[in-house]
Coordinates of C-alpha atoms in Angstrom, one line a residue:
M1 CA -33.4 -246.2 53.8
W2 CA -33.9 -243.0 52.0
K3 CA -31.3 -242.2 49.4
R4 CA -30.5 -239.0 47.6
G5 CA -31.2 -239.0 43.9
K6 CA -31.5 -236.7 40.9
A7 CA -34.4 -234.4 40.8
A8 CA -37.1 -234.8 38.2
I9 CA -38.6 -231.9 36.3
H10 CA -42.1 -232.0 35.0
L11 CA -44.2 -229.8 32.8
I12 CA -47.6 -229.4 34.2
L13 CA -49.6 -229.0 31.0
A14 CA -51.7 -232.1 30.2
P15 CA -51.9 -235.7 31.4
L16 CA -52.0 -236.8 27.8
L17 CA -49.6 -234.4 26.3
A18 CA -46.2 -235.9 25.4
I19 CA -44.1 -232.8 25.9
P20 CA -40.6 -232.6 27.2
S21 CA -39.6 -231.3 30.6
S22 CA -40.2 -227.6 31.3
G23 CA -37.5 -226.9 33.8
I24 CA -39.9 -225.0 36.0
A25 CA -40.1 -227.5 38.9
Q26 CA -37.6 -229.8 40.7
D27 CA -38.5 -232.8 42.7
R28 CA -36.1 -233.8 45.5
V29 CA -35.8 -237.6 45.1
L30 CA -34.9 -239.6 48.1
A31 CA -36.1 -243.2 47.6
P32 CA -38.5 -245.4 45.6
P33 CA -42.1 -245.5 46.8
S34 CA -43.1 -248.2 49.3
G35 CA -46.1 -250.4 49.1
S36 CA -49.2 -249.7 51.1
A37 CA -52.5 -251.3 51.8
E38 CA -55.2 -250.9 49.2
P39 CA -58.0 -248.7 50.6
T40 CA -61.6 -249.8 50.3
N41 CA -64.5 -248.0 48.7
S42 CA -66.3 -246.8 51.7
P43 CA -68.1 -243.6 52.6
S44 CA -66.0 -243.5 55.8
F45 CA -63.0 -242.6 53.7
S46 CA -64.5 -239.3 52.5
W47 CA -62.9 -236.0 53.3
G48 CA -63.8 -234.0 56.3
K49 CA -64.1 -230.2 56.5
P50 CA -60.7 -228.5 56.5
L51 CA -59.7 -226.1 59.2
I52 CA -58.0 -223.1 57.5
G53 CA -56.4 -220.3 59.3
R54 CA -53.3 -218.1 60.0
L55 CA -51.2 -217.9 63.1
A56 CA -50.5 -214.5 64.7
N57 CA -47.1 -214.2 62.9
G58 CA -48.6 -214.9 59.5
V59 CA -48.0 -218.6 59.0
R60 CA -51.0 -220.1 57.1
F61 CA -52.3 -223.6 57.9
A62 CA -54.8 -226.0 56.6
I63 CA -55.8 -229.3 58.3
L64 CA -57.9 -231.8 56.4
P65 CA -59.2 -234.7 58.5
R66 CA -59.6 -237.8 56.5
Q67 CA -60.2 -241.5 57.3
S68 CA -58.1 -243.9 55.3
Q69 CA -56.1 -247.1 55.4
E70 CA -52.8 -245.2 55.2
S71 CA -50.6 -245.8 58.1
G72 CA -49.8 -242.2 58.8
V73 CA -50.4 -238.6 57.9
A74 CA -49.3 -236.2 55.1
L75 CA -47.5 -233.0 56.2
L76 CA -46.6 -230.3 53.7
M77 CA -44.7 -227.1 54.1
R78 CA -45.0 -224.6 51.3
N79 CA -42.8 -221.5 51.0
E80 CA -44.0 -218.7 48.7
G81 CA -41.2 -217.3 46.6
G82 CA -39.4 -219.4 44.0
F83 CA -37.4 -218.4 41.0
I84 CA -39.3 -215.3 40.4
A85 CA -38.1 -213.9 43.8
E86 CA -34.4 -214.2 42.7
R87 CA -34.3 -210.5 41.7
R88 CA -30.8 -209.5 43.0
P89 CA -27.6 -210.0 41.1
G90 CA -26.0 -213.4 41.6
E91 CA -29.2 -215.1 42.9
R92 CA -30.5 -217.0 39.9
G93 CA -31.1 -220.7 40.7
L94 CA -30.5 -220.3 44.4
A95 CA -34.1 -221.1 45.5
H96 CA -33.5 -224.5 44.0
L97 CA -30.1 -224.8 45.7
I98 CA -31.7 -223.9 49.1
E99 CA -34.2 -226.7 48.5
H100 CA -31.4 -229.2 48.1
V101 CA -29.4 -227.8 51.1
V102 CA -32.4 -228.4 53.4
F103 CA -31.7 -232.1 53.2
H104 CA -28.0 -231.8 53.8
S105 CA -27.3 -229.0 56.2
P106 CA -26.6 -228.8 59.9
T107 CA -29.0 -226.7 61.9
V108 CA -28.6 -224.3 64.8
G109 CA -29.6 -227.1 67.2
S110 CA -27.4 -229.8 65.4
P111 CA -24.4 -227.8 64.2
D112 CA -22.3 -230.9 63.5
D113 CA -24.9 -233.1 61.7
P114 CA -25.0 -232.4 57.9
D115 CA -27.7 -235.0 57.4
H116 CA -29.9 -233.8 60.3
F117 CA -33.1 -233.7 58.2
T118 CA -32.7 -237.2 56.8
R119 CA -31.4 -238.8 60.0
V120 CA -34.4 -237.5 61.9
G121 CA -36.9 -238.0 59.1
L122 CA -35.9 -241.6 58.4
Q123 CA -37.2 -242.7 61.7
L124 CA -40.6 -241.0 61.3
T125 CA -41.6 -240.9 57.6
L126 CA -42.2 -243.3 54.8
P127 CA -39.9 -243.4 51.7
A128 CA -41.4 -241.4 48.8
P129 CA -40.4 -240.8 45.1
H130 CA -40.4 -237.0 45.6
V131 CA -40.3 -234.9 48.7
A132 CA -39.6 -231.4 47.5
T133 CA -40.2 -229.1 44.5
T134 CA -39.3 -225.6 43.5
S135 CA -41.2 -223.7 40.9
W136 CA -41.3 -220.1 39.7
R137 CA -43.5 -219.2 42.6
E138 CA -42.9 -221.5 45.6
S139 CA -40.9 -224.3 47.2
N140 CA -42.7 -227.3 48.7
Y141 CA -41.6 -230.0 51.1
F142 CA -44.0 -232.9 51.6
L143 CA -43.6 -236.0 53.9
S144 CA -45.8 -238.9 55.0
S145 CA -45.5 -240.1 58.6
K146 CA -45.3 -243.7 59.4
T147 CA -47.9 -243.3 62.2
P148 CA -50.6 -240.8 63.2
Q149 CA -49.2 -240.6 66.7
T150 CA -49.0 -237.1 68.1
G151 CA -45.4 -237.4 69.2
D152 CA -44.3 -238.4 65.6
L153 CA -46.3 -235.5 64.0
D154 CA -44.8 -233.1 66.5
S155 CA -41.3 -234.2 65.7
I156 CA -41.9 -233.9 61.9
L157 CA -43.3 -230.4 62.4
A158 CA -40.2 -229.5 64.4
L159 CA -38.0 -230.8 61.6
L160 CA -39.9 -228.7 59.1
R161 CA -39.5 -225.6 61.4
E162 CA -35.8 -226.2 61.5
A163 CA -35.7 -226.4 57.7
A164 CA -37.6 -223.1 57.6
S165 CA -35.5 -221.0 60.0
D166 CA -32.5 -222.8 61.4
L167 CA -30.2 -223.9 58.5
T168 CA -26.5 -222.9 59.0
F169 CA -25.4 -223.2 55.4
R170 CA -22.0 -224.7 56.4
P171 CA -19.8 -224.2 53.3
D172 CA -18.8 -227.8 52.8
T173 CA -22.4 -229.0 52.8
V174 CA -23.5 -226.2 50.4
D175 CA -20.7 -227.0 48.0
G176 CA -21.8 -230.6 47.8
Q177 CA -25.3 -229.6 46.8
R178 CA -24.0 -227.1 44.2
I179 CA -22.7 -230.2 42.3
S180 CA -26.0 -231.9 42.6
V181 CA -28.0 -229.0 41.3
M182 CA -25.5 -228.3 38.5
Q183 CA -25.8 -231.9 37.3
E184 CA -29.5 -231.7 37.4
M185 CA -29.5 -228.6 35.3
A186 CA -27.2 -230.2 32.8
D187 CA -29.5 -233.3 32.6
K188 CA -32.5 -231.1 31.9
K189 CA -30.9 -228.6 29.6
L190 CA -32.7 -229.8 26.4
G191 CA -36.1 -229.9 28.0
N192 CA -35.5 -226.5 29.5
E193 CA -34.6 -225.0 26.1
I194 CA -37.7 -226.6 24.4
Y195 CA -40.0 -225.2 27.1
A196 CA -38.4 -221.8 27.2
S197 CA -38.8 -221.5 23.4
Y198 CA -42.4 -222.5 23.6
I199 CA -43.3 -220.1 26.4
A200 CA -41.4 -217.2 24.8
A201 CA -43.7 -217.7 21.7
V202 CA -47.1 -218.2 23.4
A203 CA -46.7 -216.0 26.5
P204 CA -43.8 -213.6 26.2
G205 CA -42.9 -211.7 29.3
S206 CA -44.6 -214.2 31.6
P207 CA -42.8 -215.7 34.6
N208 CA -41.6 -218.8 32.8
D209 CA -40.4 -216.7 29.9
V210 CA -38.3 -214.2 31.9
I211 CA -36.9 -216.8 34.3
D212 CA -33.6 -218.5 33.4
A213 CA -32.9 -220.0 36.8
Q214 CA -32.6 -223.5 35.4
N215 CA -29.5 -222.6 33.3
S216 CA -27.8 -220.4 35.9
D217 CA -24.1 -219.9 36.4
D218 CA -24.9 -218.4 39.8
V219 CA -25.4 -221.8 41.5
S220 CA -21.7 -222.6 41.1
T221 CA -20.4 -219.2 42.2
A222 CA -22.8 -217.6 44.7
N223 CA -21.1 -217.0 48.1
I224 CA -22.6 -218.2 51.3
D225 CA -23.8 -214.8 52.4
T226 CA -25.8 -214.4 49.1
I227 CA -27.4 -217.8 49.6
R228 CA -28.2 -217.2 53.3
G229 CA -29.5 -213.7 52.4
L230 CA -32.0 -215.2 49.9
Y231 CA -33.0 -217.8 52.5
R232 CA -33.8 -215.2 55.1
R233 CA -35.6 -213.0 52.7
L234 CA -37.9 -215.8 51.4
Y235 CA -38.3 -218.2 54.4
R236 CA -40.5 -216.0 56.5
P237 CA -43.7 -216.6 58.5
E238 CA -45.8 -214.6 56.1
N239 CA -44.6 -216.7 53.2
M240 CA -45.1 -220.1 54.9
M241 CA -48.0 -222.5 54.8
I242 CA -48.4 -225.8 56.7
V243 CA -50.9 -228.4 55.4
V244 CA -51.8 -231.6 57.2
V245 CA -54.0 -234.4 55.7
G246 CA -55.0 -237.6 57.4
N247 CA -56.7 -239.3 60.3
V248 CA -56.0 -236.5 62.9
K249 CA -57.9 -234.4 65.4
V250 CA -58.0 -231.0 64.0
D251 CA -57.7 -229.0 67.2
D252 CA -54.7 -231.2 68.3
L253 CA -52.9 -230.5 65.1
K254 CA -53.6 -226.8 65.2
T255 CA -52.0 -226.8 68.7
L256 CA -48.9 -228.6 67.4
I257 CA -48.5 -226.2 64.4
D258 CA -48.8 -223.2 66.8
K259 CA -46.3 -224.8 69.2
R260 CA -43.7 -225.3 66.4
F261 CA -44.3 -222.2 64.2
G262 CA -46.1 -219.7 66.4
N263 CA -43.0 -218.2 68.0
W264 CA -41.1 -217.8 64.7
A265 CA -39.9 -214.3 64.1
P266 CA -38.0 -213.4 61.0
L267 CA -34.4 -212.2 61.2
T268 CA -34.7 -209.5 58.6
P269 CA -37.3 -206.8 58.0
T270 CA -40.4 -207.6 55.9
S271 CA -39.7 -207.2 52.2
H272 CA -42.6 -206.5 49.8
P273 CA -42.3 -208.7 46.8
A274 CA -42.6 -207.1 43.4
P275 CA -45.7 -208.1 41.5
F276 CA -45.5 -211.1 39.2
P277 CA -44.9 -210.2 35.6
T278 CA -47.7 -210.9 33.2
F279 CA -47.5 -211.9 29.5
Q280 CA -47.2 -209.2 27.0
R281 CA -50.2 -209.6 24.7
D282 CA -48.9 -207.4 22.0
H283 CA -45.7 -209.4 21.7
I284 CA -47.5 -212.7 20.8
R285 CA -46.9 -213.5 17.1
P286 CA -49.5 -215.6 15.2
I287 CA -47.0 -218.3 14.2
S288 CA -43.7 -219.7 15.6
F289 CA -41.7 -222.8 15.0
S290 CA -38.8 -224.8 16.5
A291 CA -36.3 -226.9 14.5
L292 CA -34.2 -228.4 17.3
P293 CA -32.6 -231.5 16.0
Q294 CA -33.4 -233.5 19.2
G295 CA -36.7 -231.7 19.8
R296 CA -40.2 -233.1 19.7
R297 CA -42.7 -233.2 16.9
T298 CA -45.9 -231.5 17.8
A299 CA -48.3 -228.9 16.5
L300 CA -50.0 -226.7 19.1
V301 CA -52.7 -224.0 18.8
T302 CA -53.0 -222.0 22.0
V303 CA -54.8 -219.0 23.4
V304 CA -53.4 -217.2 26.4
M305 CA -55.2 -214.8 28.7
P306 CA -54.8 -213.4 32.2
T307 CA -55.4 -215.8 35.0
P308 CA -59.0 -215.0 36.1
V309 CA -59.8 -214.1 39.7
P310 CA -61.2 -217.2 41.5
P311 CA -65.0 -217.2 41.7
S312 CA -66.2 -215.7 45.0
S313 CA -68.5 -218.6 45.9
R314 CA -68.1 -222.3 46.0
D315 CA -71.0 -222.8 43.6
R316 CA -69.5 -220.4 41.0
Q317 CA -66.2 -222.2 41.3
A318 CA -67.8 -225.5 40.7
Q319 CA -69.7 -224.0 37.7
A320 CA -66.5 -222.7 36.2
E321 CA -64.7 -226.0 36.7
V322 CA -67.6 -228.0 35.2
M323 CA -67.7 -225.9 32.1
D324 CA -63.9 -226.2 31.6
L325 CA -64.2 -230.0 32.0
L326 CA -67.2 -230.2 29.7
V327 CA -65.7 -228.3 26.9
T328 CA -62.4 -230.1 27.2
R329 CA -64.3 -233.4 26.7
A330 CA -66.3 -232.2 23.8
V331 CA -63.2 -231.0 22.0
N332 CA -61.2 -234.1 22.8
N333 CA -64.0 -236.2 21.5
R334 CA -64.0 -234.3 18.2
L335 CA -60.3 -234.5 17.8
S336 CA -60.3 -238.2 18.5
T337 CA -63.2 -238.8 16.1
L338 CA -61.3 -237.2 13.3
Q339 CA -58.3 -239.5 13.9
P340 CA -59.9 -242.8 15.1
A341 CA -56.9 -245.0 14.2
N342 CA -54.4 -243.0 16.3
P343 CA -53.4 -243.9 19.9
A344 CA -54.8 -242.1 22.9
G345 CA -52.9 -238.9 23.6
K346 CA -51.8 -238.1 20.1
V347 CA -54.3 -235.3 19.9
G348 CA -56.1 -233.5 22.7
M349 CA -57.1 -230.3 24.5
F350 CA -56.0 -229.0 27.9
I351 CA -56.8 -226.0 30.0
E352 CA -54.1 -224.7 32.4
N353 CA -55.3 -222.1 34.8
G354 CA -52.6 -220.1 36.5
E355 CA -49.8 -222.6 37.2
Q356 CA -47.6 -221.1 34.5
G357 CA -48.7 -217.5 35.4
Q358 CA -51.6 -217.2 32.9
R359 CA -54.6 -219.1 31.7
Q360 CA -53.9 -221.2 28.6
I361 CA -56.2 -223.2 26.4
M362 CA -54.2 -225.6 24.2
L363 CA -55.0 -228.1 21.4
W364 CA -52.2 -230.3 20.3
D365 CA -51.3 -232.9 17.7
N366 CA -48.2 -235.0 18.2
Y367 CA -47.6 -235.9 14.6
A368 CA -45.3 -238.6 13.1
E369 CA -42.2 -237.7 11.1
G370 CA -43.0 -235.8 8.0
L371 CA -46.7 -235.3 8.8
W372 CA -46.7 -231.7 10.2
E373 CA -48.9 -230.4 7.5
P374 CA -51.9 -232.6 8.2
A375 CA -51.5 -231.9 11.9
V376 CA -51.6 -228.1 11.3
A377 CA -54.5 -228.4 9.0
N378 CA -56.5 -230.6 11.5
L379 CA -56.0 -228.1 14.4
Q380 CA -56.8 -225.1 12.2
R381 CA -59.9 -226.7 10.8
V382 CA -61.2 -227.8 14.3
T383 CA -60.7 -224.4 16.0
C384 CA -62.2 -222.6 13.0
D385 CA -65.2 -224.8 12.9
L386 CA -65.8 -224.5 16.6
T387 CA -65.7 -220.7 16.4
V388 CA -68.0 -220.5 13.3
S389 CA -70.4 -223.4 13.8
G390 CA -69.9 -224.6 17.4
F391 CA -70.5 -228.0 18.8
T392 CA -73.3 -230.3 17.6
A393 CA -76.1 -231.3 20.0
D394 CA -74.9 -234.9 19.9
E395 CA -71.3 -233.9 20.7
W396 CA -72.5 -231.9 23.7
E397 CA -74.7 -234.7 25.1
A398 CA -71.8 -237.2 24.6
A399 CA -69.5 -234.8 26.5
K400 CA -72.0 -234.5 29.4
L401 CA -72.3 -238.2 29.7
S402 CA -68.5 -238.6 29.5
L403 CA -68.0 -236.0 32.2
T404 CA -70.6 -237.6 34.5
N405 CA -69.0 -241.0 34.1
D406 CA -65.6 -239.6 34.8
L407 CA -66.7 -237.7 37.9
D408 CA -68.4 -240.9 39.1
R409 CA -65.1 -242.8 38.7
R410 CA -63.2 -240.0 40.6
A411 CA -65.7 -240.1 43.4
A412 CA -65.4 -243.9 43.7
D413 CA -61.6 -243.5 43.7
M414 CA -61.5 -240.9 46.5
P415 CA -60.3 -243.5 49.0
K416 CA -57.3 -244.4 46.8
V417 CA -56.0 -240.8 46.6
A418 CA -52.9 -240.6 48.8
N419 CA -52.9 -238.1 51.7
V420 CA -49.8 -236.4 50.3
D421 CA -51.5 -235.8 47.0
L422 CA -54.5 -234.2 48.7
A423 CA -52.1 -232.0 50.7
K424 CA -50.5 -230.8 47.5
E425 CA -53.9 -230.0 45.9
L426 CA -55.1 -228.3 49.1
S427 CA -52.0 -226.1 49.2
H428 CA -52.4 -225.0 45.6
A429 CA -56.1 -224.2 46.2
L430 CA -55.4 -222.2 49.3
A431 CA -52.6 -220.3 47.6
D432 CA -54.8 -219.5 44.7
G433 CA -57.8 -218.4 46.9
R434 CA -59.9 -221.4 45.8
S435 CA -61.9 -224.0 47.6
L436 CA -60.8 -227.7 47.2
I437 CA -64.0 -229.3 46.0
P438 CA -64.1 -233.1 46.5
P439 CA -65.0 -235.3 43.5
D440 CA -68.2 -236.5 45.2
E441 CA -69.4 -232.9 45.7
M442 CA -68.5 -232.1 42.1
L443 CA -70.4 -235.2 40.9
R444 CA -73.5 -234.1 42.8
Y445 CA -73.2 -230.6 41.4
A446 CA -72.7 -231.9 37.9
R447 CA -75.8 -234.2 38.1
D448 CA -77.9 -231.3 39.3
T449 CA -76.7 -228.7 36.7
L450 CA -75.8 -230.6 33.5
P451 CA -79.4 -231.1 32.4
R452 CA -79.7 -227.3 32.2
I453 CA -76.4 -226.7 30.3
D454 CA -77.4 -226.9 26.6
V455 CA -75.2 -226.8 23.5
R456 CA -75.7 -223.1 23.2
S457 CA -74.0 -222.6 26.5
G458 CA -71.0 -224.6 25.3
N459 CA -70.8 -222.6 22.1
R460 CA -71.0 -219.3 24.0
W461 CA -68.2 -220.5 26.3
W462 CA -66.0 -221.4 23.4
R463 CA -66.4 -218.2 21.5
R464 CA -66.0 -216.1 24.6
Q465 CA -63.0 -217.9 25.9
W466 CA -61.2 -218.6 22.6
G467 CA -61.9 -215.0 21.5
S468 CA -60.7 -213.4 24.7
G469 CA -57.2 -214.8 24.3
V470 CA -54.4 -214.4 21.8
E471 CA -54.3 -217.3 19.4
H472 CA -50.9 -218.7 18.5
L473 CA -50.0 -221.6 16.2
R474 CA -46.7 -223.3 17.0
V475 CA -45.1 -226.2 15.1
E476 CA -42.0 -228.0 16.3
G477 CA -40.0 -230.6 14.4
P478 CA -36.4 -231.3 13.3
E479 CA -37.6 -231.3 9.6
F480 CA -38.0 -227.5 9.7
A481 CA -34.3 -227.1 9.6
K482 CA -34.6 -228.0 5.9
V483 CA -37.5 -225.5 5.2
S484 CA -36.3 -222.2 3.9
D485 CA -39.2 -220.2 5.4
P486 CA -41.0 -222.3 8.1
V487 CA -43.4 -219.5 9.2
S488 CA -44.6 -218.9 5.6
A489 CA -45.0 -222.7 5.0
I490 CA -47.0 -223.1 8.2
R491 CA -49.2 -220.0 7.4
V492 CA -50.0 -221.4 3.9
T493 CA -50.9 -224.8 5.3
A494 CA -53.1 -223.2 8.0
N495 CA -54.9 -220.9 5.6
E496 CA -55.6 -223.7 3.1
A497 CA -57.3 -225.6 5.9
S498 CA -59.6 -222.7 6.8
S499 CA -62.9 -222.4 5.1
T500 CA -63.7 -218.9 6.5
P501 CA -61.6 -215.7 6.0
N502 CA -62.0 -214.9 9.8
C503 CA -60.1 -218.1 10.6
K504 CA -57.1 -217.4 8.4
A505 CA -53.6 -217.4 9.9
H506 CA -51.9 -214.0 9.6

């Protein structure tokens, strides 16, 4: 049986980066994952061609047919408009509260059933560790059906439609979820503070800097009219996306989506959302620090730039992704070679492209107590050397081989990817205006193009990308509480590590 649990908050920065929670996303936890059959490596499990479109009322949809050994189908509902849309007084944190209320609210058709969503869903869907998230830009609800039968899928879509338009926000049920959200915010307070301080340093003025929804007093005090008003303003056909992934007939699913969502008309006039804020380039200082007593120990050198417009063609998108992956491997290999005795994940590089509201290229070193100076020196020396001298031919060839091997593993593991994970990836791609390129297609592209990508291409990429952003050196550690002038100390260490005046920290 599903059970309600505390939401989990994750910072989407790097798989290897040990960094505390960001507070930008909440996962609605209902039950531990259940076991499932292990899929086999067979070409029959490859992805089909997705059907992507929009209903007459504005609801977007994407249906990805896929053979697998999963018992059912993944269904995802994404609503554009998260914390950044809480622009009116008294609304901070209410998008997250609405996400919780969805699972414990009567609906117009079931006015006396506060657990309508879970009561219906229990019969049709598998338990899952997380079934909902809210970020600065959207709320997501994702379920996996027990069977691919048309009747079950239709019932789940009907349930999602009720969540999107028919909640009654009965006061007693809302009050119960206030307590849950407030406890979640209290549990994540330290992680939120760490992340907020970091973003304020590297990308001031960006969405995750200006949003304070995670530490909001409004959740406890907002009246029902305010909560319902935000719900009706955000949960609208033009803001909604339905994604289905699994062994389905595309035309049949499109008919079901149209049946459940096609007649949805909003109750309030269309509102034009204000543009998302972008980071303020001229407010980025060269160096910052954090000395929280319970904080992490890490040194990070980051460049931040505007999120690029997605490439217009599938080939150009694949080319951009291959170059990002290739340079990341080359830099990771160099960082690891310089510290061969350290465990995996202590050092690394990661590229984040748009999820936080901007493009970030980050190198990190999670240093041990008292060793912040070698960590800073190492990062400063590596970024300086790459800018001045670039990669070596051997490093570049090793990176190409590593990338090919990794893409080969990803292609082989395609059958093991859960339908719900593909649904999430497809929803993000569709929202960003990108194609979702399968690993086997990426592998074929890489094998065809990598022989023509020489080390000069990698060096040009690094200098252009690193030079187009604003570089920021940040060091975090409790020991800075005992340093009289941490910024000066960090600057001296970074400058001593640089061999070229152009690489000096300012």
